[in-house]
XYZ file of C-alpha atoms in Angstrom:
327
model
C 45.990 51.949 -86.451
C 46.669 48.655 -88.207
C 44.599 46.829 -85.609
C 41.713 49.245 -86.060
C 41.762 49.055 -89.856
C 41.744 45.259 -89.701
C 38.339 45.356 -88.052
C 36.838 47.866 -90.454
C 33.995 46.274 -92.396
C 35.008 45.820 -96.016
C 31.519 46.335 -97.397
C 30.550 49.525 -95.574
C 33.933 50.908 -94.496
C 32.582 51.267 -90.967
C 34.498 50.381 -87.796
C 31.693 49.382 -85.375
C 33.787 48.665 -82.277
C 35.668 51.863 -81.364
C 34.130 54.345 -78.934
C 32.534 57.303 -80.743
C 34.502 60.549 -80.544
C 32.766 63.958 -80.637
C 33.235 65.808 -83.897
C 35.578 68.764 -83.680
C 33.687 71.994 -84.245
C 34.696 75.611 -83.949
C 33.303 77.029 -80.706
C 32.863 80.526 -79.397
C 35.053 81.738 -76.551
C 32.123 81.514 -74.113
C 31.355 77.932 -75.148
C 35.007 76.969 -74.762
C 35.159 78.459 -71.272
C 31.940 76.649 -70.296
C 33.411 73.403 -71.624
C 36.539 73.782 -69.518
C 34.510 74.579 -66.368
C 32.230 71.592 -66.978
C 35.092 69.200 -67.660
C 37.441 70.162 -64.846
C 35.267 71.756 -62.146
C 31.502 71.310 -62.150
C 31.375 68.040 -64.084
C 33.512 65.873 -61.753
C 31.704 67.140 -58.655
C 28.291 66.509 -60.234
C 29.436 63.061 -61.328
C 30.527 62.091 -57.812
C 27.195 63.252 -56.366
C 25.297 61.319 -59.031
C 27.365 58.180 -58.501
C 26.653 58.272 -54.762
C 22.932 58.545 -55.557
C 23.209 55.618 -57.995
C 24.942 53.530 -55.324
C 22.052 54.242 -52.950
C 19.562 53.186 -55.631
C 21.529 49.970 -56.238
C 21.462 49.152 -52.526
C 17.729 49.858 -52.373
C 17.187 47.572 -55.371
C 19.002 44.733 -53.602
C 16.775 45.153 -50.552
C 13.489 45.405 -52.484
C 14.430 42.425 -54.676
C 15.144 40.316 -51.596
C 11.743 41.239 -50.167
C 10.066 40.481 -53.489
C 11.562 36.991 -53.524
C 9.418 36.203 -50.483
C 6.216 36.672 -52.498
C 4.921 33.314 -53.715
C 2.126 34.366 -56.105
C 3.702 34.986 -59.563
C 1.344 37.816 -60.566
C 1.826 39.587 -57.250
C 5.606 39.158 -57.455
C 5.602 40.510 -61.006
C 3.491 43.518 -60.020
C 5.730 44.250 -57.050
C 8.838 44.031 -59.239
C 7.337 46.396 -61.819
C 6.461 48.838 -59.041
C 9.891 48.798 -57.399
C 12.653 47.815 -59.827
C 11.182 49.638 -62.829
C 10.707 52.802 -60.760
C 14.264 52.610 -59.425
C 15.661 52.096 -62.945
C 13.789 55.158 -64.225
C 15.059 57.173 -61.265
C 18.602 56.024 -62.047
C 18.209 57.181 -65.648
C 16.926 60.558 -64.482
C 19.903 60.992 -62.143
C 22.259 60.117 -65.018
C 20.784 62.952 -67.077
C 18.165 61.104 -69.112
C 15.398 63.450 -68.022
C 13.094 62.594 -70.910
C 13.052 59.671 -73.327
C 12.108 60.273 -76.955
C 9.935 57.210 -77.560
C 7.698 56.633 -80.583
C 5.965 53.795 -82.408
C 7.047 53.871 -86.042
C 5.458 52.523 -89.203
C 7.652 51.613 -92.158
C 4.713 51.746 -94.535
C 4.355 54.840 -96.652
C 1.576 57.175 -95.644
C 1.427 56.086 -92.011
C 2.600 58.458 -89.299
C 4.679 57.739 -86.214
C 2.750 57.812 -82.944
C 3.455 57.890 -79.229
C 0.914 55.096 -78.678
C 2.086 52.483 -76.207
C 1.526 48.776 -76.784
C 1.097 46.229 -74.051
C 4.036 43.849 -74.216
C 3.102 40.706 -72.301
C 5.117 38.146 -70.370
C 6.495 35.593 -72.813
C 6.738 38.034 -75.737
C 10.084 38.772 -77.399
C 11.736 42.181 -77.730
C 14.459 42.237 -80.389
C 16.715 45.289 -80.402
C 20.181 46.541 -81.198
C 22.660 46.934 -78.340
C 25.001 49.905 -77.921
C 25.300 50.496 -74.172
C 24.633 49.158 -70.692
C 22.146 52.026 -70.475
C 19.936 50.001 -72.830
C 19.436 47.611 -69.920
C 18.304 50.326 -67.523
C 15.748 51.692 -69.966
C 14.362 48.233 -70.760
C 14.032 47.520 -67.035
C 12.330 50.881 -66.468
C 9.862 50.227 -69.277
C 9.292 46.454 -69.226
C 11.269 44.823 -66.390
C 12.061 41.930 -68.764
C 14.077 38.732 -68.730
C 17.538 39.196 -70.259
C 19.392 36.382 -71.999
C 22.829 35.555 -73.336
C 23.051 33.766 -76.682
C 25.182 30.796 -77.624
C 26.974 31.792 -80.834
C 26.847 28.256 -82.229
C 23.497 26.781 -81.213
C 21.601 30.079 -80.556
C 20.307 28.576 -77.316
C 19.920 31.048 -74.482
C 20.827 31.513 -70.842
C 18.691 33.808 -68.656
C 20.787 36.347 -66.743
C 20.027 38.870 -64.040
C 19.769 42.611 -64.594
C 23.126 43.077 -62.897
C 24.811 40.525 -65.152
C 23.257 42.187 -68.209
C 24.539 45.577 -67.034
C 28.079 44.239 -66.728
C 28.024 42.128 -69.911
C 29.166 44.941 -72.287
C 32.362 45.307 -70.241
C 33.526 41.758 -70.944
C 34.141 39.661 -74.004
C 31.106 37.816 -75.333
C 31.357 34.103 -74.453
C 31.709 32.018 -77.601
C 29.714 29.127 -76.154
C 27.436 28.762 -73.162
C 27.771 25.886 -70.681
C 25.475 23.111 -71.911
C 24.002 22.701 -68.436
C 22.875 26.354 -68.339
C 21.602 26.816 -71.905
C 18.006 26.222 -72.953
C 15.812 26.696 -75.990
C 14.293 30.154 -76.373
C 10.871 28.602 -76.974
C 10.838 26.868 -73.591
C 11.944 30.076 -71.864
C 9.133 32.031 -73.532
C 6.551 29.520 -72.381
C 8.006 29.549 -68.873
C 7.984 33.368 -68.794
C 4.329 33.439 -69.858
C 3.181 30.891 -67.280
C 5.196 32.336 -64.394
C 4.617 36.013 -65.349
C 8.342 36.720 -65.592
C 7.978 39.484 -68.186
C 8.934 39.727 -71.864
C 12.266 38.296 -73.006
C 14.855 40.673 -74.489
C 17.096 39.298 -77.231
C 20.124 41.196 -78.553
C 20.730 39.255 -81.796
C 24.062 41.020 -82.424
C 25.218 39.405 -79.150
C 27.619 42.295 -78.442
C 27.553 46.072 -78.155
C 28.615 48.332 -81.016
C 29.366 52.039 -81.251
C 25.988 52.686 -82.863
C 27.363 53.391 -86.339
C 26.290 50.061 -87.833
C 24.799 46.677 -86.993
C 26.716 43.442 -86.580
C 25.521 40.268 -88.273
C 22.480 38.978 -86.397
C 22.462 35.453 -85.041
C 19.728 33.262 -86.621
C 17.779 33.077 -83.368
C 14.496 31.962 -84.940
C 15.946 29.401 -87.339
C 15.712 26.500 -84.900
C 12.152 25.286 -84.327
C 12.951 24.797 -80.620
C 13.414 28.561 -80.305
C 9.910 29.280 -81.631
C 6.679 29.784 -79.729
C 3.621 30.543 -81.832
C 1.896 32.327 -78.923
C 4.743 34.803 -78.445
C 4.678 38.144 -80.231
C 7.878 39.631 -81.623
C 8.541 43.339 -81.074
C 11.352 45.067 -82.980
C 13.001 48.088 -81.394
C 15.917 50.426 -82.127
C 17.851 52.460 -79.543
C 20.072 55.469 -80.274
C 22.001 58.002 -78.192
C 22.337 61.376 -79.955
C 25.303 63.232 -78.447
C 27.299 66.320 -79.312
C 29.870 65.850 -76.558
C 30.440 62.694 -74.506
C 28.461 59.748 -75.886
C 26.467 57.357 -73.659
C 27.288 54.658 -76.212
C 29.605 52.078 -74.636
C 31.414 49.607 -76.850
C 34.700 49.047 -75.016
C 36.971 50.419 -72.288
C 36.616 50.834 -68.540
C 32.919 50.801 -67.700
C 33.231 52.839 -64.496
C 35.239 55.549 -66.274
C 32.546 55.671 -68.946
C 29.786 55.904 -66.337
C 31.711 58.726 -64.640
C 31.782 60.539 -67.987
C 28.059 60.017 -68.544
C 27.288 61.461 -65.107
C 29.419 64.534 -65.867
C 27.044 65.657 -68.612
C 24.313 68.210 -67.939
C 21.849 65.968 -69.757
C 21.877 62.898 -72.002
C 19.548 61.796 -74.786
C 17.987 58.450 -75.645
C 15.826 57.868 -78.717
C 13.648 54.753 -78.772
C 11.817 53.638 -81.893
C 9.474 50.648 -81.725
C 8.081 49.153 -84.892
C 4.316 49.091 -85.233
C 3.324 45.622 -83.936
C 1.251 45.029 -87.078
C 4.460 45.199 -89.129
C 6.572 42.967 -86.884
C 7.321 39.429 -88.097
C 5.382 36.627 -86.437
C 6.833 33.345 -85.237
C 3.767 31.454 -86.367
C 4.649 32.424 -89.956
C 8.017 30.643 -89.736
C 8.357 27.612 -92.054
C 8.220 25.214 -89.077
C 4.913 26.637 -87.782
C 3.273 28.113 -90.859
C -0.202 26.834 -91.722
C -0.511 24.793 -94.897
C -1.334 26.977 -97.858
C 0.269 30.114 -96.405
C 3.524 31.619 -97.581
C 6.202 30.960 -94.917
C 8.386 33.816 -93.690
C 12.047 33.666 -92.734
C 11.679 35.366 -89.350
C 15.407 36.072 -88.979
C 15.600 37.797 -92.371
C 12.437 39.749 -91.583
C 13.826 40.878 -88.214
C 17.113 41.960 -89.813
C 15.310 43.917 -92.524
C 12.997 45.667 -90.051
C 15.837 46.468 -87.655
C 17.963 48.024 -90.400
C 15.075 50.190 -91.570
C 14.008 51.151 -88.069
C 17.514 52.052 -86.874
C 18.582 53.484 -90.244
C 21.847 51.623 -89.879
C 23.675 49.435 -92.351
C 24.607 45.885 -91.469
C 28.250 44.870 -91.549
C 29.711 41.429 -92.165
C 31.345 41.502 -88.734
C 30.041 39.400 -85.850
C 30.192 39.236 -82.069
C 33.122 36.852 -82.419
C 34.984 39.476 -84.416
C 34.530 41.895 -81.535
C 35.744 39.211 -79.142
C 38.913 38.872 -81.237
C 39.226 42.659 -81.454
C 39.209 42.973 -77.683
């Protein structure tokens, strides 16, 4: 308990690293019996069947990705990838119990309603979101088939990683520094993604997963001018996993055991809230790119403010390096 209390944020009193535990509630006899049957009989069998199906999808993804690599025209390769990998990711989510996704575009301005309107996120744009589970990766692939990156905690340079690396990243400690030979400026990656039609770039500014109870301190990704691209649009998003029993949130522990638990559930829930693009901060308003005579905007502060409001979570003083020490 001493270790856990050490990593409790002093300002909010929140411990953002421990796995969420279902609240204890008084259940009826029928509900208790159903819970026992699900946990010890039906659930494990269903989980094994689902895991076999997921393994088949993973193998199919490897094959389709290898075939897609043979396509030389960037637009054609991108279209093929959206058709295959995105479809397989959505199928994987469905098998895991995410039958529907509660997705809405939200306005933070008073008097404006939330909508289900979709916005076209282009290659070379930036999606900034919180990170609470490897399932985040699957949904982002299903919806956008983006480029994922790891962040250097000192320089905020980035390293593009594959979907499979991004899926496994929550199970290991966040690297403090990236190899200099593999890191690059975010701005150059955005321009490369736009020219080569690689998809939008996803940035997790917390640089580690949490248990969804609070946000970690965000890295100042947009502070360095080299990380800016005035043509790229910034989209702010918040992901949550409402759960009454086993939570899809994954902050620490054995990833396979957690996946087994997720697949035991009858259904799982994912809530996605995207900020209205008109209210998202713009890179071209950053001090380094702002036109003369206009009021510059601290993009990092704006992103943090929007993300807190959108997710309805408080921000702690803890960082990804604190989680690394915790693990």
